[in-house]
PDB file of C-alpha atoms in Angstrom:
ATOM      1  CA  MET A   1      27.370   0.727   9.197  1.00  0.00           C
ATOM      2  CA  GLY A   2      28.355  -2.310   7.135  1.00  0.00           C
ATOM      3  CA  LEU A   3      26.307  -3.827   4.334  1.00  0.00           C
ATOM      4  CA  PRO A   4      24.794  -6.588   6.523  1.00  0.00           C
ATOM      5  CA  GLU A   5      23.566  -3.978   9.014  1.00  0.00           C
ATOM      6  CA  LEU A   6      22.286  -1.802   6.155  1.00  0.00           C
ATOM      7  CA  TRP A   7      20.248  -4.654   4.740  1.00  0.00           C
ATOM      8  CA  PHE A   8      18.855  -5.545   8.133  1.00  0.00           C
ATOM      9  CA  VAL A   9      17.590  -1.950   8.340  1.00  0.00           C
ATOM     10  CA  ILE A  10      16.180  -2.125   4.795  1.00  0.00           C
ATOM     11  CA  ILE A  11      14.352  -5.365   5.587  1.00  0.00           C
ATOM     12  CA  ALA A  12      12.940  -3.807   8.752  1.00  0.00           C
ATOM     13  CA  ILE A  13      11.715  -0.842   6.671  1.00  0.00           C
ATOM     14  CA  LEU A  14      10.122  -3.158   4.094  1.00  0.00           C
ATOM     15  CA  TRP A  15       8.237  -5.152   6.717  1.00  0.00           C
ATOM     16  CA  THR A  16       7.204  -1.980   8.525  1.00  0.00           C
ATOM     17  CA  GLY A  17       5.955  -0.485   5.266  1.00  0.00           C
ATOM     18  CA  PHE A  18       4.007  -3.655   4.564  1.00  0.00           C
ATOM     19  CA  PHE A  19       2.192  -3.587   7.889  1.00  0.00           C
ATOM     20  CA  VAL A  20       1.395   0.108   7.516  1.00  0.00           C
ATOM     21  CA  LEU A  21       0.100  -0.058   3.932  1.00  0.00           C
ATOM     22  CA  GLU A  22      -1.313  -3.551   3.715  1.00  0.00           C
ATOM     23  CA  GLY A  23      -2.374  -3.177   7.343  1.00  0.00           C
ATOM     24  CA  PHE A  24      -5.217  -0.809   6.543  1.00  0.00           C
ATOM     25  CA  ASP A  25      -6.175  -3.121   3.645  1.00  0.00           C
ATOM     26  CA  PHE A  26      -6.484  -6.006   6.086  1.00  0.00           C
ATOM     27  CA  GLY A  27      -8.400  -3.774   8.484  1.00  0.00           C
ATOM     28  CA  VAL A  28     -10.923  -2.720   5.848  1.00  0.00           C
ATOM     29  CA  GLY A  29     -11.353  -6.362   4.846  1.00  0.00           C
ATOM     30  CA  MET A  30     -12.154  -7.302   8.436  1.00  0.00           C
ATOM     31  CA  LEU A  31     -14.449  -4.302   8.982  1.00  0.00           C
ATOM     32  CA  HIS A  32     -16.336  -4.018   5.699  1.00  0.00           C
ATOM     33  CA  ARG A  33     -19.335  -5.865   7.152  1.00  0.00           C
ATOM     34  CA  VAL A  34     -19.200  -3.733  10.298  1.00  0.00           C
ATOM     35  CA  VAL A  35     -19.249  -0.325   8.636  1.00  0.00           C
ATOM     36  CA  GLY A  36     -21.480  -1.501   5.780  1.00  0.00           C
ATOM     37  CA  ARG A  37     -24.962  -2.674   6.709  1.00  0.00           C
ATOM     38  CA  THR A  38     -26.198  -2.944   3.109  1.00  0.00           C
ATOM     39  CA  SER A  39     -24.604  -4.541   0.078  1.00  0.00           C
ATOM     40  CA  LEU A  40     -23.975  -1.110  -1.428  1.00  0.00           C
ATOM     41  CA  GLU A  41     -22.289   0.209   1.731  1.00  0.00           C
ATOM     42  CA  ARG A  42     -20.076  -2.864   1.859  1.00  0.00           C
ATOM     43  CA  ARG A  43     -19.129  -2.334  -1.764  1.00  0.00           C
ATOM     44  CA  VAL A  44     -18.180   1.262  -0.929  1.00  0.00           C
ATOM     45  CA  ALA A  45     -15.931   0.026   1.906  1.00  0.00           C
ATOM     46  CA  ILE A  46     -14.250  -2.507  -0.362  1.00  0.00           C
ATOM     47  CA  ASN A  47     -13.819   0.060  -3.129  1.00  0.00           C
ATOM     48  CA  THR A  48     -11.814   2.314  -0.784  1.00  0.00           C
ATOM     49  CA  ILE A  49      -8.925  -0.155  -1.056  1.00  0.00           C
ATOM     50  CA  GLY A  50      -9.647  -1.305  -4.607  1.00  0.00           C
ATOM     51  CA  PRO A  51      -6.806   0.669  -6.239  1.00  0.00           C
ATOM     52  CA  PHE A  52      -4.266  -0.182  -3.510  1.00  0.00           C
ATOM     53  CA  TRP A  53      -4.499  -3.679  -2.045  1.00  0.00           C
ATOM     54  CA  ASP A  54      -2.615  -5.639  -4.716  1.00  0.00           C
ATOM     55  CA  GLY A  55       0.143  -3.022  -4.918  1.00  0.00           C
ATOM     56  CA  ASN A  56       0.547  -3.024  -1.148  1.00  0.00           C
ATOM     57  CA  GLU A  57       1.125  -6.791  -1.140  1.00  0.00           C
ATOM     58  CA  VAL A  58       4.287  -6.180  -3.170  1.00  0.00           C
ATOM     59  CA  TRP A  59       5.924  -5.014   0.058  1.00  0.00           C
ATOM     60  CA  LEU A  60       5.518  -8.523   1.488  1.00  0.00           C
ATOM     61  CA  ILE A  61       7.015 -10.133  -1.623  1.00  0.00           C
ATOM     62  CA  VAL A  62       9.963  -7.741  -1.650  1.00  0.00           C
ATOM     63  CA  GLY A  63      10.473  -8.165   2.104  1.00  0.00           C
ATOM     64  CA  GLY A  64      10.662 -11.951   1.743  1.00  0.00           C
ATOM     65  CA  ALA A  65      12.873 -11.724  -1.341  1.00  0.00           C
ATOM     66  CA  ALA A  66      15.248  -9.343   0.445  1.00  0.00           C
ATOM     67  CA  ILE A  67      15.691 -11.847   3.263  1.00  0.00           C
ATOM     68  CA  PHE A  68      16.318 -14.606   0.697  1.00  0.00           C
ATOM     69  CA  ALA A  69      19.012 -12.591  -1.091  1.00  0.00           C
ATOM     70  CA  ALA A  70      20.654 -10.756   1.805  1.00  0.00           C
ATOM     71  CA  PHE A  71      20.393 -13.401   4.558  1.00  0.00           C
ATOM     72  CA  PRO A  72      19.965 -16.830   2.912  1.00  0.00           C
ATOM     73  CA  ASP A  73      20.565 -18.769   6.141  1.00  0.00           C
ATOM     74  CA  TRP A  74      17.872 -16.738   7.903  1.00  0.00           C
ATOM     75  CA  TYR A  75      15.486 -17.358   5.018  1.00  0.00           C
ATOM     76  CA  ALA A  76      16.227 -21.099   4.903  1.00  0.00           C
ATOM     77  CA  THR A  77      15.758 -21.672   8.628  1.00  0.00           C
ATOM     78  CA  TRP A  78      12.798 -19.357   9.232  1.00  0.00           C
ATOM     79  CA  PHE A  79      10.782 -20.322   6.164  1.00  0.00           C
ATOM     80  CA  SER A  80      11.424 -24.051   6.533  1.00  0.00           C
ATOM     81  CA  ALA A  81      10.422 -23.900  10.196  1.00  0.00           C
ATOM     82  CA  SER A  82       7.266 -22.001   9.230  1.00  0.00           C
ATOM     83  CA  TYR A  83       6.443 -24.106   6.184  1.00  0.00           C
ATOM     84  CA  LEU A  84       2.882 -24.979   7.190  1.00  0.00           C
ATOM     85  CA  ALA A  85       2.315 -21.437   8.449  1.00  0.00           C
ATOM     86  CA  VAL A  86       3.478 -20.075   5.072  1.00  0.00           C
ATOM     87  CA  VAL A  87       0.991 -22.370   3.329  1.00  0.00           C
ATOM     88  CA  LEU A  88      -1.764 -21.041   5.607  1.00  0.00           C
ATOM     89  CA  LEU A  89      -0.666 -17.481   4.825  1.00  0.00           C
ATOM     90  CA  LEU A  90      -0.777 -18.140   1.087  1.00  0.00           C
ATOM     91  CA  VAL A  91      -4.254 -19.658   1.383  1.00  0.00           C
ATOM     92  CA  ALA A  92      -5.425 -16.576   3.312  1.00  0.00           C
ATOM     93  CA  LEU A  93      -3.990 -14.205   0.702  1.00  0.00           C
ATOM     94  CA  ILE A  94      -5.425 -16.254  -2.173  1.00  0.00           C
ATOM     95  CA  ILE A  95      -8.980 -16.447  -0.838  1.00  0.00           C
ATOM     96  CA  ARG A  96      -8.790 -12.772   0.031  1.00  0.00           C
ATOM     97  CA  GLY A  97      -7.680 -11.800  -3.463  1.00  0.00           C
ATOM     98  CA  VAL A  98     -10.262 -14.046  -5.102  1.00  0.00           C
ATOM     99  CA  SER A  99     -13.038 -12.559  -2.970  1.00  0.00           C
ATOM    100  CA  PHE A 100     -12.350  -9.086  -4.379  1.00  0.00           C
ATOM    101  CA  GLU A 101     -12.926 -10.380  -7.895  1.00  0.00           C
ATOM    102  CA  PHE A 102     -15.749 -12.878  -7.293  1.00  0.00           C
ATOM    103  CA  ARG A 103     -17.955 -11.011  -4.835  1.00  0.00           C
ATOM    104  CA  GLY A 104     -19.621  -8.868  -7.484  1.00  0.00           C
ATOM    105  CA  LYS A 105     -19.883 -11.506 -10.213  1.00  0.00           C
ATOM    106  CA  VAL A 106     -23.307 -12.813  -9.147  1.00  0.00           C
ATOM    107  CA  ASP A 107     -26.075 -10.571  -7.839  1.00  0.00           C
ATOM    108  CA  GLN A 108     -27.304 -12.981  -5.148  1.00  0.00           C
ATOM    109  CA  PRO A 109     -27.256 -12.333  -1.365  1.00  0.00           C
ATOM    110  CA  GLY A 110     -25.880 -15.799  -0.577  1.00  0.00           C
ATOM    111  CA  TRP A 111     -23.067 -15.415  -3.091  1.00  0.00           C
ATOM    112  CA  ARG A 112     -22.082 -12.034  -1.678  1.00  0.00           C
ATOM    113  CA  ARG A 113     -22.174 -13.351   1.905  1.00  0.00           C
ATOM    114  CA  LEU A 114     -19.870 -16.213   0.924  1.00  0.00           C
ATOM    115  CA  TRP A 115     -17.204 -13.971  -0.543  1.00  0.00           C
ATOM    116  CA  SER A 116     -17.599 -11.346   2.166  1.00  0.00           C
ATOM    117  CA  GLY A 117     -16.878 -14.147   4.629  1.00  0.00           C
ATOM    118  CA  THR A 118     -13.746 -15.229   2.777  1.00  0.00           C
ATOM    119  CA  LEU A 119     -12.577 -11.610   2.607  1.00  0.00           C
ATOM    120  CA  THR A 120     -13.002 -11.225   6.363  1.00  0.00           C
ATOM    121  CA  THR A 121     -11.322 -14.568   7.083  1.00  0.00           C
ATOM    122  CA  GLY A 122      -8.359 -13.972   4.800  1.00  0.00           C
ATOM    123  CA  SER A 123      -7.883 -10.430   6.106  1.00  0.00           C
ATOM    124  CA  LEU A 124      -7.787 -11.761   9.686  1.00  0.00           C
ATOM    125  CA  LEU A 125      -5.571 -14.797   9.141  1.00  0.00           C
ATOM    126  CA  ALA A 126      -2.833 -13.018   7.173  1.00  0.00           C
ATOM    127  CA  PRO A 127      -1.723 -10.482   9.837  1.00  0.00           C
ATOM    128  CA  LEU A 128      -2.225 -13.072  12.579  1.00  0.00           C
ATOM    129  CA  VAL A 129       0.113 -15.586  10.917  1.00  0.00           C
ATOM    130  CA  LEU A 130       2.684 -12.948   9.999  1.00  0.00           C
ATOM    131  CA  GLY A 131       2.601 -11.460  13.490  1.00  0.00           C
ATOM    132  CA  ILE A 132       3.183 -14.869  15.079  1.00  0.00           C
ATOM    133  CA  ALA A 133       6.095 -15.495  12.709  1.00  0.00           C
ATOM    134  CA  LEU A 134       7.731 -12.146  13.535  1.00  0.00           C
ATOM    135  CA  GLY A 135       7.218 -12.642  17.259  1.00  0.00           C
ATOM    136  CA  ASP A 136       8.891 -16.045  17.053  1.00  0.00           C
ATOM    137  CA  LEU A 137      12.066 -14.396  15.749  1.00  0.00           C
ATOM    138  CA  VAL A 138      12.473 -12.616  19.080  1.00  0.00           C
ATOM    139  CA  ALA A 139      10.978 -15.262  21.387  1.00  0.00           C
ATOM    140  CA  GLY A 140      13.158 -17.941  19.835  1.00  0.00           C
ATOM    141  CA  LEU A 141      12.678 -21.272  18.067  1.00  0.00           C
ATOM    142  CA  PRO A 142      14.477 -24.600  18.618  1.00  0.00           C
ATOM    143  CA  ILE A 143      17.481 -24.259  16.292  1.00  0.00           C
ATOM    144  CA  ASP A 144      20.521 -26.563  16.414  1.00  0.00           C
ATOM    145  CA  ALA A 145      24.170 -25.737  15.755  1.00  0.00           C
ATOM    146  CA  ASN A 146      23.686 -26.319  12.007  1.00  0.00           C
ATOM    147  CA  GLY A 147      20.887 -23.788  11.808  1.00  0.00           C
ATOM    148  CA  GLU A 148      18.267 -26.515  11.425  1.00  0.00           C
ATOM    149  CA  PHE A 149      14.813 -26.200  12.972  1.00  0.00           C
ATOM    150  CA  THR A 150      14.372 -29.135  15.364  1.00  0.00           C
ATOM    151  CA  GLY A 151      10.849 -28.441  16.639  1.00  0.00           C
ATOM    152  CA  THR A 152       7.349 -29.176  15.423  1.00  0.00           C
ATOM    153  CA  PHE A 153       4.558 -27.048  14.002  1.00  0.00           C
ATOM    154  CA  TRP A 154       3.198 -26.458  17.506  1.00  0.00           C
ATOM    155  CA  ASP A 155       6.523 -24.997  18.666  1.00  0.00           C
ATOM    156  CA  LEU A 156       5.738 -22.001  16.446  1.00  0.00           C
ATOM    157  CA  PHE A 157       2.959 -20.953  18.825  1.00  0.00           C
ATOM    158  CA  THR A 158       5.139 -19.254  21.409  1.00  0.00           C
ATOM    159  CA  PRO A 159       3.269 -17.062  23.923  1.00  0.00           C
ATOM    160  CA  PHE A 160       5.034 -13.912  22.734  1.00  0.00           C
ATOM    161  CA  GLY A 161       4.491 -14.883  19.108  1.00  0.00           C
ATOM    162  CA  LEU A 162       0.767 -15.309  19.709  1.00  0.00           C
ATOM    163  CA  TRP A 163       0.575 -11.916  21.419  1.00  0.00           C
ATOM    164  CA  THR A 164       2.492 -10.325  18.554  1.00  0.00           C
ATOM    165  CA  GLY A 165      -0.024 -11.846  16.146  1.00  0.00           C
ATOM    166  CA  LEU A 166      -2.896 -10.424  18.197  1.00  0.00           C
ATOM    167  CA  THR A 167      -1.159  -7.035  18.270  1.00  0.00           C
ATOM    168  CA  MET A 168      -0.800  -6.972  14.486  1.00  0.00           C
ATOM    169  CA  VAL A 169      -4.484  -7.879  14.033  1.00  0.00           C
ATOM    170  CA  VAL A 170      -5.587  -5.081  16.371  1.00  0.00           C
ATOM    171  CA  LEU A 171      -3.306  -2.549  14.679  1.00  0.00           C
ATOM    172  CA  CYS A 172      -4.659  -3.556  11.272  1.00  0.00           C
ATOM    173  CA  LEU A 173      -8.209  -3.093  12.567  1.00  0.00           C
ATOM    174  CA  LEU A 174      -7.348   0.362  13.883  1.00  0.00           C
ATOM    175  CA  ASN A 175      -5.618   1.367  10.646  1.00  0.00           C
ATOM    176  CA  GLY A 176      -8.581   0.078   8.655  1.00  0.00           C
ATOM    177  CA  ALA A 177     -11.111   1.961  10.758  1.00  0.00           C
ATOM    178  CA  THR A 178      -9.216   5.262  10.551  1.00  0.00           C
ATOM    179  CA  PHE A 179      -8.649   4.773   6.814  1.00  0.00           C
ATOM    180  CA  LEU A 180     -12.383   4.252   6.292  1.00  0.00           C
ATOM    181  CA  GLY A 181     -12.908   7.488   8.201  1.00  0.00           C
ATOM    182  CA  ILE A 182     -10.845   9.274   5.550  1.00  0.00           C
ATOM    183  CA  ARG A 183     -12.364   7.604   2.517  1.00  0.00           C
ATOM    184  CA  THR A 184     -16.106   7.293   3.219  1.00  0.00           C
ATOM    185  CA  THR A 185     -19.066   9.563   3.930  1.00  0.00           C
ATOM    186  CA  GLY A 186     -22.413   9.309   5.712  1.00  0.00           C
ATOM    187  CA  GLU A 187     -23.290   6.296   7.845  1.00  0.00           C
ATOM    188  CA  PRO A 188     -20.253   4.170   6.907  1.00  0.00           C
ATOM    189  CA  ARG A 189     -17.993   6.988   8.112  1.00  0.00           C
ATOM    190  CA  LYS A 190     -19.894   7.303  11.398  1.00  0.00           C
ATOM    191  CA  ARG A 191     -19.654   3.559  11.978  1.00  0.00           C
ATOM    192  CA  ALA A 192     -15.938   3.673  11.157  1.00  0.00           C
ATOM    193  CA  HIS A 193     -15.488   6.354  13.822  1.00  0.00           C
ATOM    194  CA  ARG A 194     -17.314   4.244  16.405  1.00  0.00           C
ATOM    195  CA  ALA A 195     -15.249   1.195  15.496  1.00  0.00           C
ATOM    196  CA  ALA A 196     -12.006   3.186  15.684  1.00  0.00           C
ATOM    197  CA  ARG A 197     -12.856   4.413  19.197  1.00  0.00           C
ATOM    198  CA  TRP A 198     -13.605   0.921  20.522  1.00  0.00           C
ATOM    199  CA  ILE A 199     -10.621  -0.646  18.772  1.00  0.00           C
ATOM    200  CA  GLY A 200      -8.382   2.198  19.938  1.00  0.00           C
ATOM    201  CA  TRP A 201      -9.070   1.617  23.628  1.00  0.00           C
ATOM    202  CA  ALA A 202      -8.679  -2.152  23.255  1.00  0.00           C
ATOM    203  CA  GLY A 203      -5.540  -1.556  21.227  1.00  0.00           C
ATOM    204  CA  LEU A 204      -4.065   0.613  23.966  1.00  0.00           C
ATOM    205  CA  VAL A 205      -4.125  -2.370  26.327  1.00  0.00           C
ATOM    206  CA  VAL A 206      -2.767  -4.765  23.699  1.00  0.00           C
ATOM    207  CA  VAL A 207       0.015  -2.469  22.473  1.00  0.00           C
ATOM    208  CA  THR A 208       1.104  -1.500  25.994  1.00  0.00           C
ATOM    209  CA  ALA A 209       1.341  -5.181  26.975  1.00  0.00           C
ATOM    210  CA  PHE A 210       3.265  -5.870  23.758  1.00  0.00           C
ATOM    211  CA  ALA A 211       5.698  -3.040  24.543  1.00  0.00           C
ATOM    212  CA  VAL A 212       6.334  -4.274  28.080  1.00  0.00           C
ATOM    213  CA  TRP A 213       6.644  -7.900  26.984  1.00  0.00           C
ATOM    214  CA  ILE A 214       9.147  -7.209  24.217  1.00  0.00           C
ATOM    215  CA  LEU A 215      11.366  -5.310  26.650  1.00  0.00           C
ATOM    216  CA  ILE A 216      11.295  -8.331  28.953  1.00  0.00           C
ATOM    217  CA  VAL A 217      11.949 -10.859  26.189  1.00  0.00           C
ATOM    218  CA  ALA A 218      14.747  -8.922  24.471  1.00  0.00           C
ATOM    219  CA  ASP A 219      16.777  -6.264  26.274  1.00  0.00           C
ATOM    220  CA  HIS A 220      18.984  -4.571  23.682  1.00  0.00           C
ATOM    221  CA  GLY A 221      19.574  -1.038  24.871  1.00  0.00           C
ATOM    222  CA  TRP A 222      17.380   2.054  24.800  1.00  0.00           C
ATOM    223  CA  GLY A 223      16.373   1.963  21.146  1.00  0.00           C
ATOM    224  CA  PRO A 224      13.375  -0.375  21.590  1.00  0.00           C
ATOM    225  CA  VAL A 225      12.418   1.459  24.791  1.00  0.00           C
ATOM    226  CA  VAL A 226      12.126   4.802  23.010  1.00  0.00           C
ATOM    227  CA  VAL A 227      10.209   3.341  20.051  1.00  0.00           C
ATOM    228  CA  LEU A 228       7.778   1.331  22.116  1.00  0.00           C
ATOM    229  CA  VAL A 229       7.055   4.142  24.564  1.00  0.00           C
ATOM    230  CA  VAL A 230       6.018   6.306  21.629  1.00  0.00           C
ATOM    231  CA  ALA A 231       3.542   3.684  20.322  1.00  0.00           C
ATOM    232  CA  PRO A 232       1.037   3.789  23.234  1.00  0.00           C
ATOM    233  CA  ALA A 233       1.322   7.602  23.391  1.00  0.00           C
ATOM    234  CA  ALA A 234       0.566   7.934  19.672  1.00  0.00           C
ATOM    235  CA  LEU A 235      -2.386   5.592  20.109  1.00  0.00           C
ATOM    236  CA  VAL A 236      -3.918   7.783  22.816  1.00  0.00           C
ATOM    237  CA  VAL A 237      -3.615  10.867  20.598  1.00  0.00           C
ATOM    238  CA  SER A 238      -5.097   8.893  17.683  1.00  0.00           C
ATOM    239  CA  ILE A 239      -8.178   8.062  19.785  1.00  0.00           C
ATOM    240  CA  TRP A 240      -8.524  11.758  20.624  1.00  0.00           C
ATOM    241  CA  ALA A 241      -8.274  12.660  16.928  1.00  0.00           C
ATOM    242  CA  VAL A 242     -11.045  10.176  16.107  1.00  0.00           C
ATOM    243  CA  HIS A 243     -13.284  11.831  18.730  1.00  0.00           C
ATOM    244  CA  GLN A 244     -12.521  15.198  17.100  1.00  0.00           C
ATOM    245  CA  GLU A 245     -13.260  13.716  13.624  1.00  0.00           C
ATOM    246  CA  ARG A 246      -9.810  14.741  12.422  1.00  0.00           C
ATOM    247  CA  ASP A 247      -9.631  11.754  10.118  1.00  0.00           C
ATOM    248  CA  GLY A 248      -6.303  12.387   8.413  1.00  0.00           C
ATOM    249  CA  PHE A 249      -4.527  13.047  11.711  1.00  0.00           C
ATOM    250  CA  ALA A 250      -6.085   9.943  13.286  1.00  0.00           C
ATOM    251  CA  PHE A 251      -4.924   7.737  10.420  1.00  0.00           C
ATOM    252  CA  LEU A 252      -1.381   9.117  10.472  1.00  0.00           C
ATOM    253  CA  LEU A 253      -1.130   8.494  14.205  1.00  0.00           C
ATOM    254  CA  SER A 254      -2.524   4.970  13.949  1.00  0.00           C
ATOM    255  CA  ALA A 255       0.040   4.317  11.206  1.00  0.00           C
ATOM    256  CA  ALA A 256       2.720   5.718  13.535  1.00  0.00           C
ATOM    257  CA  VAL A 257       1.689   3.168  16.180  1.00  0.00           C
ATOM    258  CA  THR A 258       2.257   0.389  13.652  1.00  0.00           C
ATOM    259  CA  VAL A 259       5.619   1.858  12.620  1.00  0.00           C
ATOM    260  CA  CYS A 260       6.772   2.049  16.244  1.00  0.00           C
ATOM    261  CA  SER A 261       5.588  -1.477  17.049  1.00  0.00           C
ATOM    262  CA  VAL A 262       7.181  -3.214  14.059  1.00  0.00           C
ATOM    263  CA  ALA A 263      10.338  -1.099  14.182  1.00  0.00           C
ATOM    264  CA  GLY A 264      10.624  -1.767  17.911  1.00  0.00           C
ATOM    265  CA  LEU A 265      10.376  -5.494  17.237  1.00  0.00           C
ATOM    266  CA  PHE A 266      13.274  -5.405  14.774  1.00  0.00           C
ATOM    267  CA  ALA A 267      15.295  -3.089  17.038  1.00  0.00           C
ATOM    268  CA  ALA A 268      14.878  -5.581  19.871  1.00  0.00           C
ATOM    269  CA  LEU A 269      15.880  -8.445  17.571  1.00  0.00           C
ATOM    270  CA  TYR A 270      19.178  -6.881  16.409  1.00  0.00           C
ATOM    271  CA  PRO A 271      21.941  -8.128  16.148  1.00  0.00           C
ATOM    272  CA  GLN A 272      20.196 -11.481  15.908  1.00  0.00           C
ATOM    273  CA  VAL A 273      17.900 -12.301  13.012  1.00  0.00           C
ATOM    274  CA  LEU A 274      16.548 -15.513  14.540  1.00  0.00           C
ATOM    275  CA  VAL A 275      17.004 -16.422  18.203  1.00  0.00           C
ATOM    276  CA  SER A 276      17.622 -20.054  19.122  1.00  0.00           C
ATOM    277  CA  SER A 277      15.677 -21.232  22.154  1.00  0.00           C
ATOM    278  CA  THR A 278      17.854 -24.353  22.309  1.00  0.00           C
ATOM    279  CA  ASP A 279      21.160 -22.555  22.833  1.00  0.00           C
ATOM    280  CA  PRO A 280      21.874 -18.813  22.385  1.00  0.00           C
ATOM    281  CA  ALA A 281      25.109 -19.780  20.642  1.00  0.00           C
ATOM    282  CA  ASN A 282      23.025 -21.289  17.820  1.00  0.00           C
ATOM    283  CA  SER A 283      21.213 -18.024  17.105  1.00  0.00           C
ATOM    284  CA  LEU A 284      21.463 -16.588  13.605  1.00  0.00           C
ATOM    285  CA  THR A 285      22.912 -13.089  13.559  1.00  0.00           C
ATOM    286  CA  VAL A 286      23.233 -10.272  11.058  1.00  0.00           C
ATOM    287  CA  HIS A 287      26.795 -11.381  10.329  1.00  0.00           C
ATOM    288  CA  ASN A 288      26.726 -15.174  10.348  1.00  0.00           C
ATOM    289  CA  ALA A 289      23.575 -15.344   8.193  1.00  0.00           C
ATOM    290  CA  ALA A 290      24.485 -12.674   5.616  1.00  0.00           C
ATOM    291  CA  SER A 291      25.346 -13.115   1.951  1.00  0.00           C
ATOM    292  CA  GLY A 292      28.749 -12.201   0.561  1.00  0.00           C
ATOM    293  CA  ASN A 293      29.886  -8.615   0.150  1.00  0.00           C
ATOM    294  CA  TYR A 294      29.502  -8.667  -3.674  1.00  0.00           C
ATOM    295  CA  ALA A 295      25.869  -9.815  -3.528  1.00  0.00           C
ATOM    296  CA  LEU A 296      25.006  -7.200  -0.916  1.00  0.00           C
ATOM    297  CA  THR A 297      26.727  -4.476  -2.971  1.00  0.00           C
ATOM    298  CA  VAL A 298      24.751  -5.328  -6.118  1.00  0.00           C
ATOM    299  CA  MET A 299      21.524  -5.452  -4.113  1.00  0.00           C
ATOM    300  CA  SER A 300      22.289  -2.047  -2.612  1.00  0.00           C
ATOM    301  CA  VAL A 301      22.690  -0.486  -6.064  1.00  0.00           C
ATOM    302  CA  VAL A 302      19.428  -2.048  -7.288  1.00  0.00           C
ATOM    303  CA  ALA A 303      17.569  -0.889  -4.160  1.00  0.00           C
ATOM    304  CA  ALA A 304      18.950   2.649  -4.496  1.00  0.00           C
ATOM    305  CA  VAL A 305      17.576   2.857  -8.048  1.00  0.00           C
ATOM    306  CA  PHE A 306      14.218   1.088  -7.829  1.00  0.00           C
ATOM    307  CA  LEU A 307      12.991   1.679  -4.266  1.00  0.00           C
ATOM    308  CA  PRO A 308      12.526   5.454  -4.800  1.00  0.00           C
ATOM    309  CA  LEU A 309      10.649   4.724  -8.049  1.00  0.00           C
ATOM    310  CA  VAL A 310       8.269   2.369  -6.265  1.00  0.00           C
ATOM    311  CA  LEU A 311       7.677   4.931  -3.525  1.00  0.00           C
ATOM    312  CA  LEU A 312       6.972   7.667  -6.077  1.00  0.00           C
ATOM    313  CA  TYR A 313       4.555   5.460  -7.984  1.00  0.00           C
ATOM    314  CA  GLN A 314       2.651   4.467  -4.864  1.00  0.00           C
ATOM    315  CA  ALA A 315       2.523   8.061  -3.638  1.00  0.00           C
ATOM    316  CA  TRP A 316       1.084   9.119  -7.010  1.00  0.00           C
ATOM    317  CA  SER A 317      -1.571   6.384  -6.905  1.00  0.00           C
ATOM    318  CA  TYR A 318      -2.662   7.489  -3.430  1.00  0.00           C
ATOM    319  CA  PHE A 319      -2.858  11.078  -4.645  1.00  0.00           C
ATOM    320  CA  VAL A 320      -4.972  10.160  -7.660  1.00  0.00           C
ATOM    321  CA  PHE A 321      -7.434   8.095  -5.592  1.00  0.00           C
ATOM    322  CA  ARG A 322      -7.571  10.457  -2.623  1.00  0.00           C
ATOM    323  CA  HIS A 323     -11.259  11.429  -2.759  1.00  0.00           C
ATOM    324  CA  ARG A 324     -13.991  10.079  -0.496  1.00  0.00           C
ATOM    325  CA  LEU A 325     -16.445   7.471  -1.781  1.00  0.00           C
ATOM    326  CA  SER A 326     -20.168   7.506  -1.121  1.00  0.00           C
ATOM    327  CA  THR A 327     -23.138   5.303  -1.877  1.00  0.00           C
TER     328      THR A 327
END
């Protein structure tokens, strides 16, 4: 495996890690008004992700930065094509982050409803936009021979991209519901179980359709087939675990569904990094979009040193804040 291939794998891992970790954050943000019927119950739901959400967003920053450094042509074309979508993503992340801080500043029902609404909206828009953007990589965008995006904003809404966005939203909801099952007690936990069961069955349809569609859109060997067959199977077992109130097992399996789905997407994309719908010859690949060997070597050394440290720190933070929260 050469350095370009290695960094494609690292980027896939970073984006997968983001959707697993920040995915349950988004899910809790969307569900906090579902599992919490009172202001106190909603605060408990939000507090379950209080120590984690900002740290989990680092995975998105590092994932984008890795593309910028390792595949500058990919970064330039994809991010310029998605400029307005990136602005929408930033707005969603900003209002979501602000809502965490502002919701408890004023003890008024209207004030809390306002910031609960922004938390729900931001938590929904972020995975939707990111899912559409990732789906577009496989479905293809109008790219010319110079690697320039020649379409409009509306060309970003490819059918497969939209379905990928829906899939990411559903997976985030499922991860959020199973995470709340681990971290809460009493009525919020019971409501989280009910939500996880409903979302799980809906997710089975969505994920299965996503798996079939991606195999139709991009046929690149048996790798994506194996990964995407595992995703619906893991989802079925996760639903069973929710029924059995085996919260930890249910969350791990729902996270496995996300891992399989995102990893399958990148496996189907390889060796391209951005497909051109104008002409396949214009597609950006792992090799024609990569940085020079020296830059990739330096990045590999930095990643080998700091990535394990980040993983250890995050694992420690999850261990410290592992206990359930109650009203």
